[in-house]
mmCIF file of C-alpha atoms in Angstrom:
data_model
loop_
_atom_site.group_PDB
_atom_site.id
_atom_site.type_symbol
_atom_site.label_atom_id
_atom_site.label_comp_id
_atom_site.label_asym_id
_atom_site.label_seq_id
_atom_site.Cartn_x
_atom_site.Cartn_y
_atom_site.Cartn_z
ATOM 1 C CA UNK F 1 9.189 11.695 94.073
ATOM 2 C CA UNK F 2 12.704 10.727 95.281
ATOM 3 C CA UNK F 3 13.757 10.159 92.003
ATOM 4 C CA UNK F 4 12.389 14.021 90.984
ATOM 5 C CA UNK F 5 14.556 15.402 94.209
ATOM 6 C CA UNK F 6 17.746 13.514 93.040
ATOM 7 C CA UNK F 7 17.740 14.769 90.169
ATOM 8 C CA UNK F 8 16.720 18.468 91.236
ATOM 9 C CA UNK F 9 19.911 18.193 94.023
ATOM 10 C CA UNK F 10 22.125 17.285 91.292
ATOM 11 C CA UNK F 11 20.783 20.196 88.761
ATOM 12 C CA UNK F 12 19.152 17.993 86.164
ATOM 13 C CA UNK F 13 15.834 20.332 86.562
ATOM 14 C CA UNK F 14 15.179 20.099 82.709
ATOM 15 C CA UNK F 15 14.712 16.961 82.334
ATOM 16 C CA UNK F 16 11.753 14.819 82.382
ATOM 17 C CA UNK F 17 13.154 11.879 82.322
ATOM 18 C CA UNK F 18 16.534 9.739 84.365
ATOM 19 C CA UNK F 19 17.575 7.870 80.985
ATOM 20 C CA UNK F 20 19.266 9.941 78.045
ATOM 21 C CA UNK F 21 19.497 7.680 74.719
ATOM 22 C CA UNK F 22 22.767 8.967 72.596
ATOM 23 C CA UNK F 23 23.635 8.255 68.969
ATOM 24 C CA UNK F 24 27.177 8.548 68.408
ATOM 25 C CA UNK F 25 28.815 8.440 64.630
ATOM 26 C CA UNK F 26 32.264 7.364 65.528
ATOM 27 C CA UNK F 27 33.684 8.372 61.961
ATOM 28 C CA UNK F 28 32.416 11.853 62.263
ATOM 29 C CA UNK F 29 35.027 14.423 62.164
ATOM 30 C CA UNK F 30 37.864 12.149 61.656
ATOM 31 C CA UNK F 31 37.631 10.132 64.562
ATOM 32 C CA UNK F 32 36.722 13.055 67.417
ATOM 33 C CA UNK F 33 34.072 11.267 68.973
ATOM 34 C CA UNK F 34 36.118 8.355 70.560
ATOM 35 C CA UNK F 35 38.401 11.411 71.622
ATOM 36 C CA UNK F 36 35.590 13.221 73.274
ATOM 37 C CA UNK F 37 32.383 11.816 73.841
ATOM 38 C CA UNK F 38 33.476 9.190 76.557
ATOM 39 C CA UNK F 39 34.759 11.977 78.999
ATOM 40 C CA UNK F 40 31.335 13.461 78.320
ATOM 41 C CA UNK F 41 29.100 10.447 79.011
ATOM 42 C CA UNK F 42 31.157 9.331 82.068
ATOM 43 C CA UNK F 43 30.677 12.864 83.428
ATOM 44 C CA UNK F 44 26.467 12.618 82.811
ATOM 45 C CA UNK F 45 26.511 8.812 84.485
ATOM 46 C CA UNK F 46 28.348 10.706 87.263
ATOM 47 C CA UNK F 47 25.288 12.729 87.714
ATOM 48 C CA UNK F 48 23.421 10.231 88.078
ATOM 49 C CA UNK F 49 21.817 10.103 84.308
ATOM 50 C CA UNK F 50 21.697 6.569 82.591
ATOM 51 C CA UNK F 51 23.246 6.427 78.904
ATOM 52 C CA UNK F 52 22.067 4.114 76.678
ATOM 53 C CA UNK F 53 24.449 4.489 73.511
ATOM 54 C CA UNK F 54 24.020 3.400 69.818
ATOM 55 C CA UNK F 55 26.468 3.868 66.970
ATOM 56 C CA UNK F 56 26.330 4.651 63.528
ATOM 57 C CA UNK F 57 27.380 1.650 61.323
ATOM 58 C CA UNK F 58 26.898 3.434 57.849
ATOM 59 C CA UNK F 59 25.681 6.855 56.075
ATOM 60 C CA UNK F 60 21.618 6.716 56.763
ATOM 61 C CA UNK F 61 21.725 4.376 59.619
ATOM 62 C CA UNK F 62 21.406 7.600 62.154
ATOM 63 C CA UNK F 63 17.510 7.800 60.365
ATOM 64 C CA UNK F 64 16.838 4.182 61.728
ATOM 65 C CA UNK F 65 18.186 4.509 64.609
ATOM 66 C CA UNK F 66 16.516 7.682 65.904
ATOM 67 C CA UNK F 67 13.146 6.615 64.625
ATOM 68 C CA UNK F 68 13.469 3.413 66.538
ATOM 69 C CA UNK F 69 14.558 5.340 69.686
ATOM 70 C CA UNK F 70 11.497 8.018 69.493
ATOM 71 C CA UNK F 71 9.160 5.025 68.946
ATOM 72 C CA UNK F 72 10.172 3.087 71.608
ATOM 73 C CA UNK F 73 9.922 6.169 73.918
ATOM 74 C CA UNK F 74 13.241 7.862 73.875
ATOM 75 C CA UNK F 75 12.352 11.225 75.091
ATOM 76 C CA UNK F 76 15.755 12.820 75.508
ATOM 77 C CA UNK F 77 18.421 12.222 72.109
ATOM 78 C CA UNK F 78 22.168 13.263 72.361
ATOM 79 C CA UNK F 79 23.488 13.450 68.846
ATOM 80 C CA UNK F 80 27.364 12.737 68.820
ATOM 81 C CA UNK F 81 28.672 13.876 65.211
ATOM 82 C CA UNK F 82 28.588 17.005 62.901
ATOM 83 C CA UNK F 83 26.142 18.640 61.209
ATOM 84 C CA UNK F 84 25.393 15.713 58.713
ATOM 85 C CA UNK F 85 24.498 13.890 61.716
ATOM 86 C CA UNK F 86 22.069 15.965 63.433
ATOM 87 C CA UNK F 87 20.518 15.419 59.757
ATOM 88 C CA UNK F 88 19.931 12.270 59.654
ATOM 89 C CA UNK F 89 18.724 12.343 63.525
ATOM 90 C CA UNK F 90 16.170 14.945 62.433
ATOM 91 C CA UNK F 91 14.926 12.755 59.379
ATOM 92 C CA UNK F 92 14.432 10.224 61.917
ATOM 93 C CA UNK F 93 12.424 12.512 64.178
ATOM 94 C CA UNK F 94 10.090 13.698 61.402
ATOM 95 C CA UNK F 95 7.353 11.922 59.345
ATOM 96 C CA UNK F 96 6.318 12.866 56.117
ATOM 97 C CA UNK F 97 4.021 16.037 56.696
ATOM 98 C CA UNK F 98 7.177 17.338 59.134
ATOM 99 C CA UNK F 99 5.486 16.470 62.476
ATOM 100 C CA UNK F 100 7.539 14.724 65.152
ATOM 101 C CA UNK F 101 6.791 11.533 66.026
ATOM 102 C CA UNK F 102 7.003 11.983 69.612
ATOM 103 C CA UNK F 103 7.820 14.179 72.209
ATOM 104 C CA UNK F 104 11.455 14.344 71.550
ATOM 105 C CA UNK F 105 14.231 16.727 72.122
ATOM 106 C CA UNK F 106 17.776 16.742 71.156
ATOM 107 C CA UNK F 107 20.999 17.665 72.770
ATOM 108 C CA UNK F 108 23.861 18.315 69.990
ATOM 109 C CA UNK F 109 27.641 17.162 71.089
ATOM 110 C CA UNK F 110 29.259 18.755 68.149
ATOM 111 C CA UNK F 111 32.245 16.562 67.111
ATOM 112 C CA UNK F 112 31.717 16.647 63.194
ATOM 113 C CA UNK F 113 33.699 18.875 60.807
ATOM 114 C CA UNK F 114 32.144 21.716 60.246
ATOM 115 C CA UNK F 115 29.295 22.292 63.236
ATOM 116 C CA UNK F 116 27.821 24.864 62.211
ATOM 117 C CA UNK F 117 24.351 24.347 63.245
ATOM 118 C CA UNK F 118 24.945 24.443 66.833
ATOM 119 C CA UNK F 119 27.522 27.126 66.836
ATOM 120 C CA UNK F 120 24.163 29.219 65.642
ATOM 121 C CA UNK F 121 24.031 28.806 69.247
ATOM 122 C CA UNK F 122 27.255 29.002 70.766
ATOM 123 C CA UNK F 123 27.414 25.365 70.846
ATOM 124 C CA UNK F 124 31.154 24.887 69.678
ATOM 125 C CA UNK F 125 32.415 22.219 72.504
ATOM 126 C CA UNK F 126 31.332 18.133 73.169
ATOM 127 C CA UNK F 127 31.641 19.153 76.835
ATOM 128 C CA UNK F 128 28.565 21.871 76.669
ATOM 129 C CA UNK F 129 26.509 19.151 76.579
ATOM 130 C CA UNK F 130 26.829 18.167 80.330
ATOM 131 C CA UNK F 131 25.350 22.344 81.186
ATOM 132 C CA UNK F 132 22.786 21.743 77.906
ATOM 133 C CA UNK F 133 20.977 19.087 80.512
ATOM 134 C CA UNK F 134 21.863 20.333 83.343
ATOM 135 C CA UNK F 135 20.526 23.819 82.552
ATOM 136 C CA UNK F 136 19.582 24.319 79.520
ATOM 137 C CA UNK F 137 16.839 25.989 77.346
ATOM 138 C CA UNK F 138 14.475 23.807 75.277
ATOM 139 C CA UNK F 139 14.173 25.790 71.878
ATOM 140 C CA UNK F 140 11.663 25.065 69.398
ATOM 141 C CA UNK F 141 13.131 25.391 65.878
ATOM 142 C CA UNK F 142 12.062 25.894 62.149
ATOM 143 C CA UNK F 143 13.538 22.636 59.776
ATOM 144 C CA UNK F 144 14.081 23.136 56.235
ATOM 145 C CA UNK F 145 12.273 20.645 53.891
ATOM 146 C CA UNK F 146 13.188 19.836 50.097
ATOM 147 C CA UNK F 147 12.203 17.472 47.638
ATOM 148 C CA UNK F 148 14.217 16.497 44.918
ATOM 149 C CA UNK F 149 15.797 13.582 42.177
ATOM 150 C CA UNK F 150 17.628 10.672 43.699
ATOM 151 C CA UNK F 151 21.082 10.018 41.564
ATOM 152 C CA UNK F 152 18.634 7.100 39.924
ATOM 153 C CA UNK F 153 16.224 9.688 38.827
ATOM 154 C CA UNK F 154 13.544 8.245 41.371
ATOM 155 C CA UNK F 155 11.784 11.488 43.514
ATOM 156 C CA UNK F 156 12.932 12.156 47.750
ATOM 157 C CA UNK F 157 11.965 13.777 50.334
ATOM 158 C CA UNK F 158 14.569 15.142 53.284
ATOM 159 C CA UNK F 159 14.950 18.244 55.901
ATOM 160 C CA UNK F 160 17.648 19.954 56.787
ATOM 161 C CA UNK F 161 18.530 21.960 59.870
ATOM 162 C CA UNK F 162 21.170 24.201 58.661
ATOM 163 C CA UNK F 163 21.557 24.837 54.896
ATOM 164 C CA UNK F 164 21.120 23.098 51.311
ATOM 165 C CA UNK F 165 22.954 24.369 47.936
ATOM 166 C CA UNK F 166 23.212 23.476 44.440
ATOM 167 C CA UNK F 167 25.803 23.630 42.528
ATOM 168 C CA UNK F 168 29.003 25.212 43.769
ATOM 169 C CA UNK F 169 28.238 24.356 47.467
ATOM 170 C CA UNK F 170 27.273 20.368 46.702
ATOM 171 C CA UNK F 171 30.632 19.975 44.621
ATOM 172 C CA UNK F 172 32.543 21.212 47.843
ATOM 173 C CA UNK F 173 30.504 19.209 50.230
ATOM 174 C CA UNK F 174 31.389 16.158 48.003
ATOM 175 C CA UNK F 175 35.282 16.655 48.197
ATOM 176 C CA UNK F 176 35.093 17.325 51.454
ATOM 177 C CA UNK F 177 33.378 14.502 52.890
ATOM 178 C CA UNK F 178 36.151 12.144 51.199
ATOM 179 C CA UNK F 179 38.984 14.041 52.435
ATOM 180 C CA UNK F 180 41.161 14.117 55.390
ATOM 181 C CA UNK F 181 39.704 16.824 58.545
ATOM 182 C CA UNK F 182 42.428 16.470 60.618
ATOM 183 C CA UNK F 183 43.069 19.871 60.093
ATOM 184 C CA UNK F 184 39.831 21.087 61.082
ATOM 185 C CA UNK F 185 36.336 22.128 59.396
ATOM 186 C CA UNK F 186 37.480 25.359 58.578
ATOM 187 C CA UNK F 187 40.845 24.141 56.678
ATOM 188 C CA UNK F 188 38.989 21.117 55.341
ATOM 189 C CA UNK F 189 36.186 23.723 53.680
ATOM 190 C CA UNK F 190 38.439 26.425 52.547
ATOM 191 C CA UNK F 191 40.997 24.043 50.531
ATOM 192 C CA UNK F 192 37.792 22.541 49.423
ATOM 193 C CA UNK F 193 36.287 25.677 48.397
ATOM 194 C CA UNK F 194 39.127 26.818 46.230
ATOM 195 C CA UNK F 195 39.916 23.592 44.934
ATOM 196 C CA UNK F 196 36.163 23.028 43.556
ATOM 197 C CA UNK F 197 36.172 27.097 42.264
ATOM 198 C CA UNK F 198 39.135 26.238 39.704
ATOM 199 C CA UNK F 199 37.082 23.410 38.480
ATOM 200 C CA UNK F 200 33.112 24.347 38.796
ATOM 201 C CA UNK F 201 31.365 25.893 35.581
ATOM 202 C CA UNK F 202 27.618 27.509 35.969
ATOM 203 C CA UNK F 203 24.681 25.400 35.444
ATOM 204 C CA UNK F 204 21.570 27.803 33.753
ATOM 205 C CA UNK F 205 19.019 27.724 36.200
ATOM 206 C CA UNK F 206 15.362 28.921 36.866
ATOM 207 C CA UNK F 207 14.164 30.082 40.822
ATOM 208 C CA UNK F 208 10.605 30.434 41.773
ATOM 209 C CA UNK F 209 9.641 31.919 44.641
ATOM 210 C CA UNK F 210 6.181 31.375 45.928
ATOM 211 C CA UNK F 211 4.978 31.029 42.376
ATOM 212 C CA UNK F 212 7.059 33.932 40.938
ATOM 213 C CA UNK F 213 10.381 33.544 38.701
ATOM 214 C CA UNK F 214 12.819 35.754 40.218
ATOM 215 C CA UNK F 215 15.991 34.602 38.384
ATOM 216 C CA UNK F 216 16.998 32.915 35.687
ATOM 217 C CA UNK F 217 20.272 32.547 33.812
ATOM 218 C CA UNK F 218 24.155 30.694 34.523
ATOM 219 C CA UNK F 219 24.339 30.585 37.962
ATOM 220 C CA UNK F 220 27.567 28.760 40.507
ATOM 221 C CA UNK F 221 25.665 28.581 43.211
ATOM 222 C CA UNK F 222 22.138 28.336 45.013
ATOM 223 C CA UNK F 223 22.043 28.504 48.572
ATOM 224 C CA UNK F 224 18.700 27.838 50.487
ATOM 225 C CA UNK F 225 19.339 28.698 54.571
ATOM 226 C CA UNK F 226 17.821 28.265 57.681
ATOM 227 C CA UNK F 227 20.544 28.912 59.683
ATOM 228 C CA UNK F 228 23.574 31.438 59.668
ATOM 229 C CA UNK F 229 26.773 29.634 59.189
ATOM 230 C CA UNK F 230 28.030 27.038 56.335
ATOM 231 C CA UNK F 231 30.660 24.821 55.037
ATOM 232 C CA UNK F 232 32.739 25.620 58.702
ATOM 233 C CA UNK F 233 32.143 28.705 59.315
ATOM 234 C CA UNK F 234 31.413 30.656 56.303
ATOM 235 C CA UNK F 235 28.656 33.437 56.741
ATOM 236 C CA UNK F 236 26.105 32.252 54.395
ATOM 237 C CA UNK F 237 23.495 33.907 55.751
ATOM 238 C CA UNK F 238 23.637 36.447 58.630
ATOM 239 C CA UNK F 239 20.418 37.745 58.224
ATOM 240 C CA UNK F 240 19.002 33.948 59.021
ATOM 241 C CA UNK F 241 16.616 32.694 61.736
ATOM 242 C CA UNK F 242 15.186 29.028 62.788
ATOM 243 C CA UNK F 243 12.812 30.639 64.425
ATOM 244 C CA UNK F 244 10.962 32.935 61.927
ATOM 245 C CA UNK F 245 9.477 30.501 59.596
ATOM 246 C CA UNK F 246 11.333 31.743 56.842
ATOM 247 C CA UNK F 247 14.541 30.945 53.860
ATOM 248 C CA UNK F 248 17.179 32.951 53.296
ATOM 249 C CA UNK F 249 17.379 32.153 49.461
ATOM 250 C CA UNK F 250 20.899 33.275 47.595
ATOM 251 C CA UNK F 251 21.654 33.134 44.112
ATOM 252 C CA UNK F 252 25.529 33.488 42.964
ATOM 253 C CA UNK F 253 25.541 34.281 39.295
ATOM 254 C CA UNK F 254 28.641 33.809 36.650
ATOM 255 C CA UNK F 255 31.784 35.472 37.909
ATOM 256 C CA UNK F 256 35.083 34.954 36.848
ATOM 257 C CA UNK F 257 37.511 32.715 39.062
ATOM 258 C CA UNK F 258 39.635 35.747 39.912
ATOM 259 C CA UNK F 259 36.765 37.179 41.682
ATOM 260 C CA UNK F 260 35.237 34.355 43.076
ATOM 261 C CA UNK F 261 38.747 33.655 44.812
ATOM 262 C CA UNK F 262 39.949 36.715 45.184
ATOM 263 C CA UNK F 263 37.110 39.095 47.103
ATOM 264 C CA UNK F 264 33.905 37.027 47.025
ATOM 265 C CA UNK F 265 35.464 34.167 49.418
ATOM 266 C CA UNK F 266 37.006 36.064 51.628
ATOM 267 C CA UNK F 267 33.578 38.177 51.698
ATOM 268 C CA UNK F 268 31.988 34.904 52.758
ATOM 269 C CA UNK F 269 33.783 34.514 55.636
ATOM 270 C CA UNK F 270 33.218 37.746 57.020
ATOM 271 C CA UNK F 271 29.451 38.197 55.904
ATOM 272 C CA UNK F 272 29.633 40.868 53.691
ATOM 273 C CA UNK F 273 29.183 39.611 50.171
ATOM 274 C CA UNK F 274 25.546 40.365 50.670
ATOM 275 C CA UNK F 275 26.773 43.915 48.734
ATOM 276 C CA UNK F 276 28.565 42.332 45.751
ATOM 277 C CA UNK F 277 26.503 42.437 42.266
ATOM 278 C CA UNK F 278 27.036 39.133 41.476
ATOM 279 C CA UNK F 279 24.915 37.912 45.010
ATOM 280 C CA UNK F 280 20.895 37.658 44.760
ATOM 281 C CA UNK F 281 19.091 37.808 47.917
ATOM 282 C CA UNK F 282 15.468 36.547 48.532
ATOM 283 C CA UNK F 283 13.465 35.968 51.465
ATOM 284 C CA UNK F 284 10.381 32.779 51.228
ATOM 285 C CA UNK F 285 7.936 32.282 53.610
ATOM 286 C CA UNK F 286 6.908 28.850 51.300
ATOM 287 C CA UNK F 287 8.033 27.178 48.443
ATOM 288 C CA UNK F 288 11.352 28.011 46.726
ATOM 289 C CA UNK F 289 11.837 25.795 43.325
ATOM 290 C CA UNK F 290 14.841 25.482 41.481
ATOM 291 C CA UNK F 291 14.920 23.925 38.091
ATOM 292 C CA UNK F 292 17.156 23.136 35.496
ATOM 293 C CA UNK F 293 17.623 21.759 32.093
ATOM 294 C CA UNK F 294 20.335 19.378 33.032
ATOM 295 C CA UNK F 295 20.700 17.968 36.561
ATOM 296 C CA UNK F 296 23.037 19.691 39.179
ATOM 297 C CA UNK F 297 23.956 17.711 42.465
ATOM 298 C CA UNK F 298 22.529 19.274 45.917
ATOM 299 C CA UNK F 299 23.838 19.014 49.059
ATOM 300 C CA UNK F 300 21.640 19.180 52.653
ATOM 301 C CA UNK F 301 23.896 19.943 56.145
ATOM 302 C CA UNK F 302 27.427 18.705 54.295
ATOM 303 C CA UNK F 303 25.969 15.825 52.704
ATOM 304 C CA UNK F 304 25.153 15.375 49.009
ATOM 305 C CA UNK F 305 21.579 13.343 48.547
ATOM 306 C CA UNK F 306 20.751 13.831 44.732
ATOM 307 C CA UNK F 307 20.030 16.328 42.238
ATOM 308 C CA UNK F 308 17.806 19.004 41.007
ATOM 309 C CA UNK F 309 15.135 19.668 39.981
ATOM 310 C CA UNK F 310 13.722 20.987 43.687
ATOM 311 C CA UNK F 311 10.776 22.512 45.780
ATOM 312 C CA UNK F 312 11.819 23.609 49.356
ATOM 313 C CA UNK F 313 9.830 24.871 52.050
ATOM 314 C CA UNK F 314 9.884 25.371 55.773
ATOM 315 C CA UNK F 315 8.386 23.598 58.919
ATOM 316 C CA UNK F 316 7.879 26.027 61.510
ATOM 317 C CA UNK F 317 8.884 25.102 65.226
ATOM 318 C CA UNK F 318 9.160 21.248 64.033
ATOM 319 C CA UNK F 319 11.691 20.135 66.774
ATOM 320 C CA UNK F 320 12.225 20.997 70.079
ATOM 321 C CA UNK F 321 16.403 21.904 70.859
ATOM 322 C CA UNK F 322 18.362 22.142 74.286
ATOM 323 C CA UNK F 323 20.821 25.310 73.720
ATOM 324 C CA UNK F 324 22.192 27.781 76.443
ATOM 325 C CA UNK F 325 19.888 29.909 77.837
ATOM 326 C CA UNK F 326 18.978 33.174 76.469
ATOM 327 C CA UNK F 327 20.063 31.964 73.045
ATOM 328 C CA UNK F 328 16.872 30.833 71.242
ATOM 329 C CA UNK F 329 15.808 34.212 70.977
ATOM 330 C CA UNK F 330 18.987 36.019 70.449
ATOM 331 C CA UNK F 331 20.900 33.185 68.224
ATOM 332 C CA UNK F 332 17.295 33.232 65.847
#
């Protein structure tokens, strides 16, 4: 009881629980979570919530980690990092039928490159994360499943919160994650963008949709989205929800280089190349496949995991999020 009226006098009302367990990935966004997060974790000690931190010593390790945290009882995760971050964190969360494997819920301190999973929901800034406890709204939101080929050829499993492409997207992702971000996600994606766009040729490929073929033919790009933003900020998908239980499934067929740089990027940015011929536009309630006669890398939330061929699907309200009130509804 005394411990519930601390932590009512010093507006942690949300929260079930004094101890906060935070996984930090200190390389994420060039270096900006030794810049930020400590300011942030000295201000939640301050009121009067115990931090117990782990880092990131590798690409996968956050999948460990967060699965050892939930089954030792962890009820309340910070995630310190971008978007391929809150990935791994998720995979950790989830079994393999896309149930959680305990009561978990997850704060986001976005200090990655391109963050554009939280900023579905205004979550732009590490320091949110201090209000996000204090006063935040536990949202429960749709993950994206896929399977596909491992680089060996062997078959995975993986969600994703945000977004996974083929093709065009995955090539970007791939440059991107071995260049410099000092500059910021949104430089970082764009050079990367029009760097991969003088390069990338179309790969023919086949989508089903809930049994159906609805395209088939060269295509530069396959985008499957659960949320709205991508690759820093582009406008992927503006129609998207994590809420509704539903893809947004996009399909960028053959167009020359002039056009791709020249009105279907900038179109990107600002969400309107939803009217351009060369843009498909499907909406899946369950499986999406995409297949292919030769294999074309995929990327899930910036990172590339493998190839096609794929089957995606989504898990309706599989994870429980702490976002700013009045923007579960209104962000989804």
């Amino acid at each position: 009881m005394e411990e519930t009226r601390a932590r009512t006098a010093q507006g942690l009302t949300t929260l079930p629980t004094e101890t906060v367990h935070a996984i930090v990935n200190p390389v994420a966004g060039s270096g900006r979570p030794a810049r930020a997060w400590p300011a942030v974790r000295r201000h939640l000690e301050s009121l009067g919530l115990r931090v117990e931190e782990v880092h990131t010593a590798e690409p996968g390790a956050g999948i460990a980690l967060a699965r050892q945290l939930v089954e030792r009882g962890a009820r309340e995760l910070l995630v310190i990092g971008g978007d391929g971050t809150v990935n791994e964190v998720v995979n950790g969360c989830l079994d393999v039928q896309g149930q959680p494997i305990g009561p978990v819920t997850l704060t986001i301190v976005p200090c990655g490159t391109g963050r554009d999973f939280p900023r579905l929901f205004g979550i732009v800034r590490p320091e949110q994360a201090v209000d996000l406890l204090r006063y935040g709204q536990r949202c429960r939101v749709d993950i994206g499943a896929i399977r596909f080929r491992a680089f060996d050829g062997s078959p995975r499993q993986r969600y994703f919160v945000n977004m996974a492409d083929i093709g065009l997207g995955a090539e970007t992702a791939a440059w991107v994650s071995q260049s410099t971000k000092r500059l910021g996600g949104f430089f970082a994606y764009l050079v990367g963008a029009m760097r991969t766009i003088l390069r990338h040729r179309p790969a023919e490929l086949a989508i089903e949709i809930e049994g159906t073929t609805v395209f088939g033919g060269p295509a530069l790009m396959v985008a499957l989205a659960n949320g709205r933003f991508h690759a820093g900020g582009m406008r992927i998908a503006p129609m998207a929800s994590v809420t509704d239980g539903k893809l947004e499934v996009f399909a960028l067929r053959r167009v020359s280089r002039f056009v791709l740089l020249g009105s279907l990027l900038p179109a990107v940015y600002r969400g309107t190349h939803l009217a351009h011929p060369a843009v498909e536009h499907w909406t899946a309630r369950r499986v999406v496949a995409v297949r292919s006669a030769e294999p074309v890398p995929i990327e899930t939330d910036g990172e590339v995991v493998g190839t096609t061929d794929i089957e995606a699907w989504v898990v309706p309200k599989a994870l429980y999020l702490r976002v700013p009130r009045g923007t579960c509804d209104a962000s989804a």
